[in-house]
């Protein structure tokens, strides 16, 4: 491959973010479930839930560590790989970036305290309360950093006069039109993903034939919220569709291979497209795109051909959109089956096939997160700052990006292998049954 | 005070904060590994772990805070330093990533893994060396600035006596600061054996740290005479810094008041670093970027200052709580909790 600093910078950024969001998503969601388990444990004086909180927290430290170091990496890479972009956008987005760091600081302090004060307070509720700043800190940092990304999609709060940025309104820039749908989608999908990841662990043990009530409680405390959060994710996703139709029609049009502006637009599922914009093999759902865009079958949806060719996102984003939505629906279905069975047919709720589905639901939701982010990011190409700056103008001119790409690639492989190995080692020989027995329960 | 000066002062304080907490952390990592090689791990390991475990993440945030802040207040630094420093800063990030995650892997996961402990210790001394490149480059003379962009002249950096003297200073300072802190901490823990060992380290690294500082003076005199001249105007600050140093080693030598000794070490670096910072003024990157032409727009600056104050109101009580629970809680320090 010929050396191309922009391309390599894009690949390196994708790689770092792609790796980071796996850990960041878990970092945002899991504290919520640790808090839930600990609260249930204290409320019902139930050692099983308390042990769940402890074990989840233990594994969580590993994911936090990798999340922190990869987050530091992407934070610095923003300036290293996109110096011209940061020079310009730095004047507009530094407020949320700064606040994100504060939220992270806050979380880091209380997480440190939380992890080292088990059994230290006479009143166990104080220890539970320490999780509140952790949950607030992690969710707020996700919120702030997402507003930065939202700004890149819908920049506002400034004017450009003779190439200079003037009339800056930091709050208007921060609370741009993409913020409500984007941050809501990021937060609920992070809670959802963490819920499925934790449920997957319980399902793994149940499939291995372990029958302890501990695992059943673990499944219940994660899958019921998973149902709520996955439905919420889908609802916010629908709102995101309406947002795109209004503010980023080219992204929606590329996602749906919708070329001509028209009403009564159908939604396309799967299929293939050729260079002449002929779609074959797709499943057409009549009116669905118009309904997604504006709640009415007659809503006119702007087509991709309205945009100059050099301002269109690549057409393959359609597949990413399909995968994201399909996985989302599948996850809702899995959680729903569990919820229905537990209410009406509890004798089948630990059915082997359902447990297998729950086992893969964790990894599937992580895939959905990755695919969703790639869709959102590639869908705004060729822009780095939509309407203002193209990606190619923001990148570094350094001749060493290729070498760094390899170095970071090796780093992420090492971190990935290391974290899996350590997490396995932590839990494989140390079963909850034994731990409960050791604690006298 | 102008907003520019306020901005750079805030960042300077955070950089100094990182210098101290980072040094303790990096040095502790190195001593921990070193003690393993010399068969003294049982003496040091526990005490170091007890201090580091609850705070390692917070240490890392000081660094993040600094670089997010500098890009926020001075977006042009993103352009100059970002363009030029891809290689050295990427090396720092990779080392930091290996160190941070393998610390967690070693502490919470696999017990006593030799590879983890090796990576942890070795990266601990390499990181300060790679991070100081940023300070070195801010003196000017290592960048080729053209219309096509900003490029680092790696050859000039690697062959410069100044840059090597800064690396040397950072290494010995890390070890000295860390050992001085650990002496105090071990004393609080009433762990006599660990106290003796780290006290020896602190005394051992004290003279090299001053020698390296003098070396940096000489190297800077030929590298950037203008900066050197401004530093000599502030010579009284360096003299007070030296007095603090002498006080610290006297106390360490006499095995007295380790708390005051460590405070004196902090004062020593505070004054030296402050004098360095003041004489660097007004340049962020000599001679092309000053704090005035690199400053963000006023509106954003005001918002950032407000966010900063609000953030501090939240952070200071939280940090106080952290210190109270883990640093100044004698039961915790002694390992009873």
CSV table of N, CA, C and O in Angstrom, one decimal, chain A residues 61-62 64-66 68-69 72-73 75-76 79-81 83-84 86-87 90-95 97-98 101-102 104-106 108-113 116-117 120 168 170-171 397-401 404 407-408 411 414-415 418-419 422 425-426, chain B residues 53-54 56-58 60-61 65 67-69 71-72 75-76 78-79 82-83 85-87 90 93-94 97-98 101-102 104-105 108-110 116 148 151 296-297 299-300 303-304 307-308 311-312 314-315 318-319 321-322 325-326 329 332 337:
chain,number,residue,atom,x,y,z
A,61,UNK,N,-12.4,-3.8,37.3
A,61,UNK,CA,-11.1,-3.1,37.4
A,61,UNK,C,-10.2,-3.3,36.2
A,61,UNK,O,-9.5,-2.4,35.8
A,62,UNK,N,-10.2,-4.6,35.7
A,62,UNK,CA,-9.4,-4.9,34.6
A,62,UNK,C,-9.9,-4.1,33.3
A,62,UNK,O,-9.1,-3.5,32.6
A,64,UNK,N,-11.6,-1.4,33.3
A,64,UNK,CA,-11.4,0.1,33.5
A,64,UNK,C,-9.9,0.4,33.2
A,64,UNK,O,-9.7,1.4,32.5
A,65,UNK,N,-9.0,-0.4,33.6
A,65,UNK,CA,-7.6,-0.2,33.4
A,65,UNK,C,-7.3,0.0,31.9
A,65,UNK,O,-6.7,0.9,31.4
A,66,UNK,N,-7.8,-1.0,31.1
A,66,UNK,CA,-7.6,-0.9,29.7
A,66,UNK,C,-8.4,0.2,29.1
A,66,UNK,O,-7.9,0.9,28.2
A,68,UNK,N,-9.0,3.1,30.6
A,68,UNK,CA,-8.2,4.3,30.9
A,68,UNK,C,-7.0,4.5,29.9
A,68,UNK,O,-6.9,5.6,29.4
A,69,UNK,N,-6.3,3.5,29.8
A,69,UNK,CA,-5.1,3.7,28.9
A,69,UNK,C,-5.4,3.9,27.5
A,69,UNK,O,-4.7,4.7,26.8
A,72,UNK,N,-6.6,7.5,27.2
A,72,UNK,CA,-5.5,8.4,27.1
A,72,UNK,C,-5.0,8.4,25.7
A,72,UNK,O,-4.6,9.5,25.2
A,73,UNK,N,-4.9,7.2,25.1
A,73,UNK,CA,-4.3,7.1,23.7
A,73,UNK,C,-5.1,7.9,22.7
A,73,UNK,O,-4.6,8.8,22.0
A,75,UNK,N,-7.2,10.3,23.3
A,75,UNK,CA,-7.2,11.7,23.7
A,75,UNK,C,-6.0,12.4,23.1
A,75,UNK,O,-6.1,13.5,22.5
A,76,UNK,N,-4.8,11.8,23.2
A,76,UNK,CA,-3.6,12.4,22.6
A,76,UNK,C,-3.6,12.2,21.1
A,76,UNK,O,-3.1,13.1,20.4
A,79,UNK,N,-4.8,15.1,18.8
A,79,UNK,CA,-3.9,16.1,18.4
A,79,UNK,C,-2.8,15.6,17.5
A,79,UNK,O,-2.3,16.4,16.7
A,80,UNK,N,-2.3,14.4,17.7
A,80,UNK,CA,-1.2,13.9,17.0
A,80,UNK,C,-1.5,13.6,15.6
A,80,UNK,O,-0.8,13.8,14.6
A,81,UNK,N,-2.7,13.1,15.3
A,81,UNK,CA,-3.1,12.6,14.0
A,81,UNK,C,-3.9,13.7,13.3
A,81,UNK,O,-4.0,13.7,12.0
A,83,UNK,N,-3.9,17.4,13.8
A,83,UNK,CA,-3.5,18.7,14.4
A,83,UNK,C,-4.2,19.9,13.8
A,83,UNK,O,-4.6,20.8,14.6
A,84,UNK,N,-4.5,19.9,12.5
A,84,UNK,CA,-5.1,21.0,11.9
A,84,UNK,C,-6.6,21.1,12.4
A,84,UNK,O,-7.2,22.1,12.6
A,86,UNK,N,-7.7,19.9,15.3
A,86,UNK,CA,-7.8,20.3,16.7
A,86,UNK,C,-7.5,21.8,16.8
A,86,UNK,O,-8.0,22.5,17.7
A,87,UNK,N,-6.6,22.3,16.0
A,87,UNK,CA,-6.3,23.7,16.0
A,87,UNK,C,-7.6,24.6,15.8
A,87,UNK,O,-7.8,25.5,16.5
A,90,UNK,N,-10.5,23.0,18.3
A,90,UNK,CA,-10.2,23.2,19.7
A,90,UNK,C,-10.8,24.5,20.3
A,90,UNK,O,-11.1,24.6,21.5
A,91,UNK,N,-11.0,25.5,19.5
A,91,UNK,CA,-11.6,26.7,19.9
A,91,UNK,C,-13.1,26.6,20.2
A,91,UNK,O,-13.7,27.4,20.8
A,92,UNK,N,-13.7,25.5,19.7
A,92,UNK,CA,-15.1,25.3,19.9
A,92,UNK,C,-15.5,24.2,20.8
A,92,UNK,O,-16.6,24.3,21.4
A,93,UNK,N,-14.7,23.2,20.9
A,93,UNK,CA,-15.1,22.0,21.7
A,93,UNK,C,-14.3,21.8,22.9
A,93,UNK,O,-14.5,20.8,23.6
A,94,UNK,N,-13.4,22.7,23.3
A,94,UNK,CA,-12.6,22.4,24.5
A,94,UNK,C,-13.4,22.4,25.7
A,94,UNK,O,-13.0,21.7,26.7
A,95,UNK,N,-14.6,23.1,25.8
A,95,UNK,CA,-15.4,23.1,27.0
A,95,UNK,C,-15.8,21.6,27.3
A,95,UNK,O,-15.6,21.1,28.4
A,97,UNK,N,-14.7,18.8,26.2
A,97,UNK,CA,-13.5,18.0,26.5
A,97,UNK,C,-13.0,18.1,27.9
A,97,UNK,O,-12.6,17.2,28.5
A,98,UNK,N,-12.9,19.4,28.3
A,98,UNK,CA,-12.5,19.7,29.6
A,98,UNK,C,-13.4,19.1,30.7
A,98,UNK,O,-12.9,18.5,31.7
A,101,UNK,N,-13.0,15.4,31.2
A,101,UNK,CA,-11.9,15.1,32.0
A,101,UNK,C,-12.2,15.2,33.5
A,101,UNK,O,-11.8,14.4,34.3
A,102,UNK,N,-13.0,16.2,33.8
A,102,UNK,CA,-13.4,16.4,35.2
A,102,UNK,C,-14.3,15.2,35.7
A,102,UNK,O,-14.1,14.7,36.8
A,104,UNK,N,-14.3,12.3,34.5
A,104,UNK,CA,-13.4,11.1,34.6
A,104,UNK,C,-12.6,11.1,35.9
A,104,UNK,O,-12.4,10.1,36.6
A,105,UNK,N,-12.1,12.3,36.2
A,105,UNK,CA,-11.4,12.5,37.4
A,105,UNK,C,-12.2,12.1,38.6
A,105,UNK,O,-11.8,11.3,39.5
A,106,UNK,N,-13.4,12.6,38.7
A,106,UNK,CA,-14.4,12.3,39.7
A,106,UNK,C,-14.6,10.8,39.9
A,106,UNK,O,-14.6,10.3,41.0
A,108,UNK,N,-12.7,8.4,38.8
A,108,UNK,CA,-11.4,7.7,39.1
A,108,UNK,C,-11.2,7.8,40.6
A,108,UNK,O,-10.8,6.8,41.3
A,109,UNK,N,-11.4,8.9,41.2
A,109,UNK,CA,-11.2,9.1,42.7
A,109,UNK,C,-12.2,8.1,43.4
A,109,UNK,O,-11.7,7.4,44.3
A,110,UNK,N,-13.5,8.2,43.1
A,110,UNK,CA,-14.4,7.4,43.9
A,110,UNK,C,-14.3,5.9,43.6
A,110,UNK,O,-14.6,5.1,44.4
A,111,UNK,N,-13.9,5.6,42.4
A,111,UNK,CA,-13.7,4.1,42.1
A,111,UNK,C,-12.6,3.6,42.9
A,111,UNK,O,-12.7,2.5,43.5
A,112,UNK,N,-11.5,4.4,43.0
A,112,UNK,CA,-10.4,3.9,43.9
A,112,UNK,C,-10.8,3.7,45.3
A,112,UNK,O,-10.5,2.7,45.9
A,113,UNK,N,-11.6,4.7,45.8
A,113,UNK,CA,-12.1,4.6,47.2
A,113,UNK,C,-13.0,3.3,47.3
A,113,UNK,O,-12.9,2.5,48.2
A,116,UNK,N,-11.3,-0.1,47.5
A,116,UNK,CA,-10.5,-0.4,48.7
A,116,UNK,C,-11.2,-0.2,50.0
A,116,UNK,O,-10.5,-0.1,51.0
A,117,UNK,N,-12.5,-0.1,50.0
A,117,UNK,CA,-13.2,0.1,51.3
A,117,UNK,C,-14.3,-0.9,51.5
A,117,UNK,O,-15.2,-0.6,52.3
A,120,UNK,N,-15.1,-1.6,55.2
A,120,UNK,CA,-14.3,-0.7,56.0
A,120,UNK,C,-15.3,0.2,56.8
A,120,UNK,O,-15.0,0.7,57.9
A,168,UNK,N,-18.3,33.1,18.8
A,168,UNK,CA,-18.4,31.7,19.4
A,168,UNK,C,-19.3,31.7,20.6
A,168,UNK,O,-19.3,32.6,21.5
A,170,UNK,N,-20.0,28.8,23.2
A,170,UNK,CA,-19.6,27.5,23.6
A,170,UNK,C,-20.8,26.6,24.0
A,170,UNK,O,-20.8,25.4,23.6
A,171,UNK,N,-21.8,27.1,24.6
A,171,UNK,CA,-22.9,26.3,25.1
A,171,UNK,C,-23.8,25.9,23.9
A,171,UNK,O,-24.3,24.7,23.8
A,397,UNK,N,0.7,15.6,8.5
A,397,UNK,CA,1.5,15.4,7.3
A,397,UNK,C,2.7,14.5,7.7
A,397,UNK,O,3.6,14.4,6.9
A,398,UNK,N,2.7,14.0,8.9
A,398,UNK,CA,3.8,13.2,9.4
A,398,UNK,C,4.1,12.0,8.5
A,398,UNK,O,3.2,11.3,8.1
A,399,UNK,N,5.4,11.7,8.2
A,399,UNK,CA,5.7,10.5,7.5
A,399,UNK,C,5.7,9.2,8.3
A,399,UNK,O,6.1,8.2,7.7
A,400,UNK,N,5.4,9.3,9.6
A,400,UNK,CA,5.6,8.1,10.4
A,400,UNK,C,4.3,7.4,10.8
A,400,UNK,O,4.3,6.6,11.7
A,401,UNK,N,3.1,7.8,10.2
A,401,UNK,CA,1.9,7.3,10.7
A,401,UNK,C,1.8,5.7,10.5
A,401,UNK,O,1.3,5.0,11.4
A,404,UNK,N,3.6,3.9,13.3
A,404,UNK,CA,2.8,4.0,14.5
A,404,UNK,C,1.6,3.1,14.4
A,404,UNK,O,1.2,2.5,15.5
A,407,UNK,N,2.8,-0.2,15.4
A,407,UNK,CA,3.1,-0.2,16.9
A,407,UNK,C,1.8,-0.3,17.7
A,407,UNK,O,1.7,-1.1,18.6
A,408,UNK,N,0.8,0.5,17.4
A,408,UNK,CA,-0.4,0.5,18.1
A,408,UNK,C,-1.2,-0.8,17.9
A,408,UNK,O,-1.8,-1.3,18.8
A,411,UNK,N,0.2,-3.2,20.2
A,411,UNK,CA,-0.2,-2.9,21.6
A,411,UNK,C,-1.6,-3.4,21.9
A,411,UNK,O,-1.9,-4.0,22.9
A,414,UNK,N,-1.7,-7.1,22.4
A,414,UNK,CA,-1.2,-7.4,23.7
A,414,UNK,C,-2.2,-7.1,24.8
A,414,UNK,O,-2.4,-7.9,25.7
A,415,UNK,N,-2.9,-6.0,24.7
A,415,UNK,CA,-3.8,-5.6,25.7
A,415,UNK,C,-5.0,-6.5,25.7
A,415,UNK,O,-5.6,-6.9,26.7
A,418,UNK,N,-4.0,-9.9,27.0
A,418,UNK,CA,-3.7,-9.8,28.4
A,418,UNK,C,-5.0,-9.7,29.2
A,418,UNK,O,-5.2,-10.4,30.2
A,419,UNK,N,-5.9,-8.9,28.7
A,419,UNK,CA,-7.1,-8.8,29.6
A,419,UNK,C,-8.0,-10.0,29.6
A,419,UNK,O,-8.5,-10.4,30.6
A,422,UNK,N,-6.2,-12.6,31.9
A,422,UNK,CA,-6.3,-12.2,33.3
A,422,UNK,C,-7.7,-12.4,33.8
A,422,UNK,O,-7.9,-13.0,34.9
A,425,UNK,N,-8.3,-16.1,34.3
A,425,UNK,CA,-7.6,-16.6,35.4
A,425,UNK,C,-8.3,-16.2,36.8
A,425,UNK,O,-8.3,-17.0,37.7
A,426,UNK,N,-8.8,-14.9,36.8
A,426,UNK,CA,-9.5,-14.4,38.0
A,426,UNK,C,-10.7,-15.3,38.4
A,426,UNK,O,-10.9,-15.4,39.6
B,53,UNK,N,-2.4,1.2,44.8
B,53,UNK,CA,-3.7,0.6,44.3
B,53,UNK,C,-4.8,1.6,44.2
B,53,UNK,O,-5.4,1.7,43.2
B,54,UNK,N,-5.1,2.4,45.3
B,54,UNK,CA,-6.3,3.2,45.1
B,54,UNK,C,-6.0,4.5,44.3
B,54,UNK,O,-6.9,5.2,44.0
B,56,UNK,N,-3.6,4.9,41.5
B,56,UNK,CA,-2.9,4.9,40.2
B,56,UNK,C,-3.7,5.5,39.1
B,56,UNK,O,-3.2,6.2,38.2
B,57,UNK,N,-5.1,5.3,39.1
B,57,UNK,CA,-5.9,5.9,38.1
B,57,UNK,C,-5.9,7.4,38.2
B,57,UNK,O,-5.9,8.1,37.2
B,58,UNK,N,-5.9,7.9,39.4
B,58,UNK,CA,-6.0,9.4,39.6
B,58,UNK,C,-4.7,10.0,39.1
B,58,UNK,O,-4.7,11.1,38.4
B,60,UNK,N,-3.0,9.1,36.6
B,60,UNK,CA,-3.1,9.1,35.2
B,60,UNK,C,-4.0,10.3,34.7
B,60,UNK,O,-3.7,11.0,33.7
B,61,UNK,N,-5.0,10.6,35.5
B,61,UNK,CA,-5.9,11.7,35.1
B,61,UNK,C,-5.2,13.1,35.1
B,61,UNK,O,-5.5,13.9,34.3
B,65,UNK,N,-5.6,15.6,32.2
B,65,UNK,CA,-6.0,16.9,32.4
B,65,UNK,C,-5.1,18.0,31.8
B,65,UNK,O,-5.6,18.9,31.2
B,67,UNK,N,-3.1,17.7,29.2
B,67,UNK,CA,-3.0,17.9,27.7
B,67,UNK,C,-4.4,18.3,27.2
B,67,UNK,O,-4.5,19.0,26.1
B,68,UNK,N,-5.5,17.9,27.8
B,68,UNK,CA,-6.8,18.4,27.4
B,68,UNK,C,-6.8,19.9,27.6
B,68,UNK,O,-7.3,20.7,26.8
B,69,UNK,N,-6.3,20.3,28.8
B,69,UNK,CA,-6.3,21.8,29.1
B,69,UNK,C,-5.5,22.6,28.2
B,69,UNK,O,-5.9,23.7,27.8
B,71,UNK,N,-4.6,22.0,25.1
B,71,UNK,CA,-5.3,22.1,23.8
B,71,UNK,C,-6.5,23.1,23.9
B,71,UNK,O,-6.8,23.8,22.9
B,72,UNK,N,-7.2,23.0,25.0
B,72,UNK,CA,-8.3,23.9,25.2
B,72,UNK,C,-7.9,25.4,25.3
B,72,UNK,O,-8.5,26.2,24.5
B,75,UNK,N,-5.2,26.2,21.5
B,75,UNK,CA,-5.4,25.2,20.4
B,75,UNK,C,-4.2,25.2,19.4
B,75,UNK,O,-4.0,24.1,18.8
B,76,UNK,N,-3.4,26.2,19.3
B,76,UNK,CA,-2.3,26.2,18.3
B,76,UNK,C,-1.3,25.2,18.8
B,76,UNK,O,-0.5,24.7,17.9
B,78,UNK,N,-1.9,22.3,19.7
B,78,UNK,CA,-2.3,21.0,19.0
B,78,UNK,C,-1.6,20.9,17.6
B,78,UNK,O,-1.2,19.9,17.2
B,79,UNK,N,-1.6,22.1,17.0
B,79,UNK,CA,-1.0,22.1,15.6
B,79,UNK,C,0.5,21.9,15.7
B,79,UNK,O,1.0,20.9,15.0
B,82,UNK,N,1.4,18.7,18.1
B,82,UNK,CA,0.7,17.5,17.6
B,82,UNK,C,1.4,17.1,16.3
B,82,UNK,O,1.7,15.9,16.1
B,83,UNK,N,1.7,18.0,15.4
B,83,UNK,CA,2.3,17.6,14.1
B,83,UNK,C,3.7,17.1,14.3
B,83,UNK,O,4.1,16.1,13.7
B,85,UNK,N,5.2,15.8,17.2
B,85,UNK,CA,5.5,14.8,18.2
B,85,UNK,C,4.9,13.5,18.0
B,85,UNK,O,4.8,12.7,19.0
B,86,UNK,N,4.4,13.2,16.8
B,86,UNK,CA,3.7,11.9,16.7
B,86,UNK,C,4.5,10.7,17.2
B,86,UNK,O,4.0,9.9,18.0
B,87,UNK,N,5.8,10.7,16.8
B,87,UNK,CA,6.6,9.5,17.2
B,87,UNK,C,6.9,9.5,18.8
B,87,UNK,O,6.6,8.6,19.4
B,90,UNK,N,3.7,9.1,20.8
B,90,UNK,CA,3.1,7.8,20.6
B,90,UNK,C,3.9,6.7,21.5
B,90,UNK,O,3.3,5.8,22.0
B,93,UNK,N,2.7,7.0,24.9
B,93,UNK,CA,1.4,6.5,25.1
B,93,UNK,C,1.5,4.9,25.2
B,93,UNK,O,0.8,4.3,26.0
B,94,UNK,N,2.3,4.4,24.3
B,94,UNK,CA,2.4,2.9,24.3
B,94,UNK,C,2.9,2.4,25.6
B,94,UNK,O,2.4,1.5,26.2
B,97,UNK,N,0.4,2.8,28.3
B,97,UNK,CA,-0.7,1.8,28.2
B,97,UNK,C,-0.2,0.5,28.7
B,97,UNK,O,-0.9,-0.2,29.4
B,98,UNK,N,1.0,0.1,28.3
B,98,UNK,CA,1.5,-1.2,28.8
B,98,UNK,C,1.6,-1.2,30.3
B,98,UNK,O,1.2,-2.1,31.0
B,101,UNK,N,-2.0,-1.0,32.2
B,101,UNK,CA,-2.8,-2.2,32.1
B,101,UNK,C,-2.1,-3.3,32.8
B,101,UNK,O,-2.8,-4.1,33.5
B,102,UNK,N,-0.8,-3.4,32.6
B,102,UNK,CA,-0.1,-4.6,33.2
B,102,UNK,C,0.0,-4.4,34.7
B,102,UNK,O,0.1,-5.4,35.4
B,104,UNK,N,-2.5,-3.3,36.4
B,104,UNK,CA,-3.8,-3.8,36.8
B,104,UNK,C,-3.9,-5.3,36.7
B,104,UNK,O,-4.4,-6.0,37.6
B,105,UNK,N,-3.3,-5.8,35.6
B,105,UNK,CA,-3.3,-7.3,35.4
B,105,UNK,C,-2.6,-7.9,36.6
B,105,UNK,O,-3.0,-8.9,37.1
B,108,UNK,N,-4.6,-7.1,40.2
B,108,UNK,CA,-5.9,-7.7,40.5
B,108,UNK,C,-6.0,-9.1,39.9
B,108,UNK,O,-6.9,-9.8,40.3
B,109,UNK,N,-5.2,-9.4,38.9
B,109,UNK,CA,-5.4,-10.7,38.3
B,109,UNK,C,-4.3,-11.7,38.7
B,109,UNK,O,-4.4,-12.2,39.8
B,110,UNK,N,-3.4,-11.9,37.8
B,110,UNK,CA,-2.3,-12.9,38.1
B,110,UNK,C,-1.4,-12.4,39.2
B,110,UNK,O,-0.9,-11.3,39.1
B,116,UNK,N,4.9,-9.3,33.9
B,116,UNK,CA,4.2,-8.1,34.2
B,116,UNK,C,5.0,-7.1,35.0
B,116,UNK,O,5.1,-5.9,34.8
B,148,UNK,N,4.5,23.3,4.4
B,148,UNK,CA,3.9,22.0,4.2
B,148,UNK,C,3.6,21.3,5.6
B,148,UNK,O,3.0,20.3,5.7
B,151,UNK,N,7.7,19.6,11.2
B,151,UNK,CA,8.3,18.2,11.4
B,151,UNK,C,9.4,18.3,12.4
B,151,UNK,O,10.1,19.2,12.5
B,296,UNK,N,-6.8,30.7,22.9
B,296,UNK,CA,-8.1,30.5,22.3
B,296,UNK,C,-8.9,31.8,22.4
B,296,UNK,O,-8.4,32.8,22.9
B,297,UNK,N,-10.1,31.8,21.8
B,297,UNK,CA,-10.9,33.0,21.8
B,297,UNK,C,-11.3,33.3,23.2
B,297,UNK,O,-11.4,32.4,24.1
B,299,UNK,N,-14.2,34.2,24.6
B,299,UNK,CA,-15.4,33.5,25.1
B,299,UNK,C,-15.1,32.2,25.7
B,299,UNK,O,-15.5,31.8,26.8
B,300,UNK,N,-14.4,31.4,24.9
B,300,UNK,CA,-14.1,30.0,25.3
B,300,UNK,C,-13.3,30.0,26.5
B,300,UNK,O,-13.5,29.2,27.5
B,303,UNK,N,-15.4,30.6,29.6
B,303,UNK,CA,-16.1,29.3,29.9
B,303,UNK,C,-15.2,28.3,30.5
B,303,UNK,O,-15.6,27.6,31.5
B,304,UNK,N,-14.0,28.2,30.0
B,304,UNK,CA,-13.1,27.2,30.5
B,304,UNK,C,-12.7,27.5,31.9
B,304,UNK,O,-12.6,26.6,32.8
B,307,UNK,N,-15.6,26.6,34.1
B,307,UNK,CA,-15.7,25.1,34.2
B,307,UNK,C,-14.6,24.6,35.2
B,307,UNK,O,-14.8,23.7,36.0
B,308,UNK,N,-13.4,25.3,35.1
B,308,UNK,CA,-12.3,24.9,35.9
B,308,UNK,C,-12.6,25.1,37.4
B,308,UNK,O,-12.3,24.2,38.2
B,311,UNK,N,-15.2,22.7,38.5
B,311,UNK,CA,-14.6,21.3,38.6
B,311,UNK,C,-13.8,21.2,39.9
B,311,UNK,O,-13.8,20.2,40.5
B,312,UNK,N,-13.0,22.3,40.2
B,312,UNK,CA,-12.2,22.2,41.4
B,312,UNK,C,-13.0,22.1,42.6
B,312,UNK,O,-12.6,21.4,43.6
B,314,UNK,N,-15.5,20.5,43.0
B,314,UNK,CA,-15.9,19.1,43.1
B,314,UNK,C,-14.7,18.2,43.4
B,314,UNK,O,-14.8,17.3,44.2
B,315,UNK,N,-13.6,18.6,42.8
B,315,UNK,CA,-12.4,17.7,42.9
B,315,UNK,C,-11.7,17.8,44.3
B,315,UNK,O,-11.3,16.8,44.8
B,318,UNK,N,-13.1,15.8,47.0
B,318,UNK,CA,-13.0,14.3,46.6
B,318,UNK,C,-11.5,13.9,46.8
B,318,UNK,O,-11.3,12.8,47.4
B,319,UNK,N,-10.6,14.7,46.4
B,319,UNK,CA,-9.2,14.4,46.6
B,319,UNK,C,-8.8,14.3,48.0
B,319,UNK,O,-8.1,13.4,48.5
B,321,UNK,N,-10.8,13.5,50.5
B,321,UNK,CA,-11.3,12.3,51.0
B,321,UNK,C,-10.4,11.1,50.7
B,321,UNK,O,-10.1,10.3,51.5
B,322,UNK,N,-9.9,11.1,49.4
B,322,UNK,CA,-9.0,10.0,49.0
B,322,UNK,C,-7.8,10.0,49.8
B,322,UNK,O,-7.3,9.0,50.3
B,325,UNK,N,-8.5,8.9,53.4
B,325,UNK,CA,-8.8,7.5,53.6
B,325,UNK,C,-7.5,6.6,53.4
B,325,UNK,O,-7.4,5.5,54.0
B,326,UNK,N,-6.6,7.0,52.5
B,326,UNK,CA,-5.5,6.1,52.1
B,326,UNK,C,-4.1,6.6,52.5
B,326,UNK,O,-3.2,5.8,52.5
B,329,UNK,N,-4.5,7.9,56.8
B,329,UNK,CA,-5.2,7.1,57.7
B,329,UNK,C,-4.2,6.0,58.2
B,329,UNK,O,-3.8,5.1,57.5
B,332,UNK,N,-5.0,2.3,57.7
B,332,UNK,CA,-4.9,1.8,56.4
B,332,UNK,C,-3.4,1.6,56.0
B,332,UNK,O,-3.0,0.6,55.5
B,337,UNK,N,-6.3,-2.2,57.5
B,337,UNK,CA,-7.7,-2.1,56.9
B,337,UNK,C,-7.6,-2.6,55.5
B,337,UNK,O,-6.6,-2.4,54.8
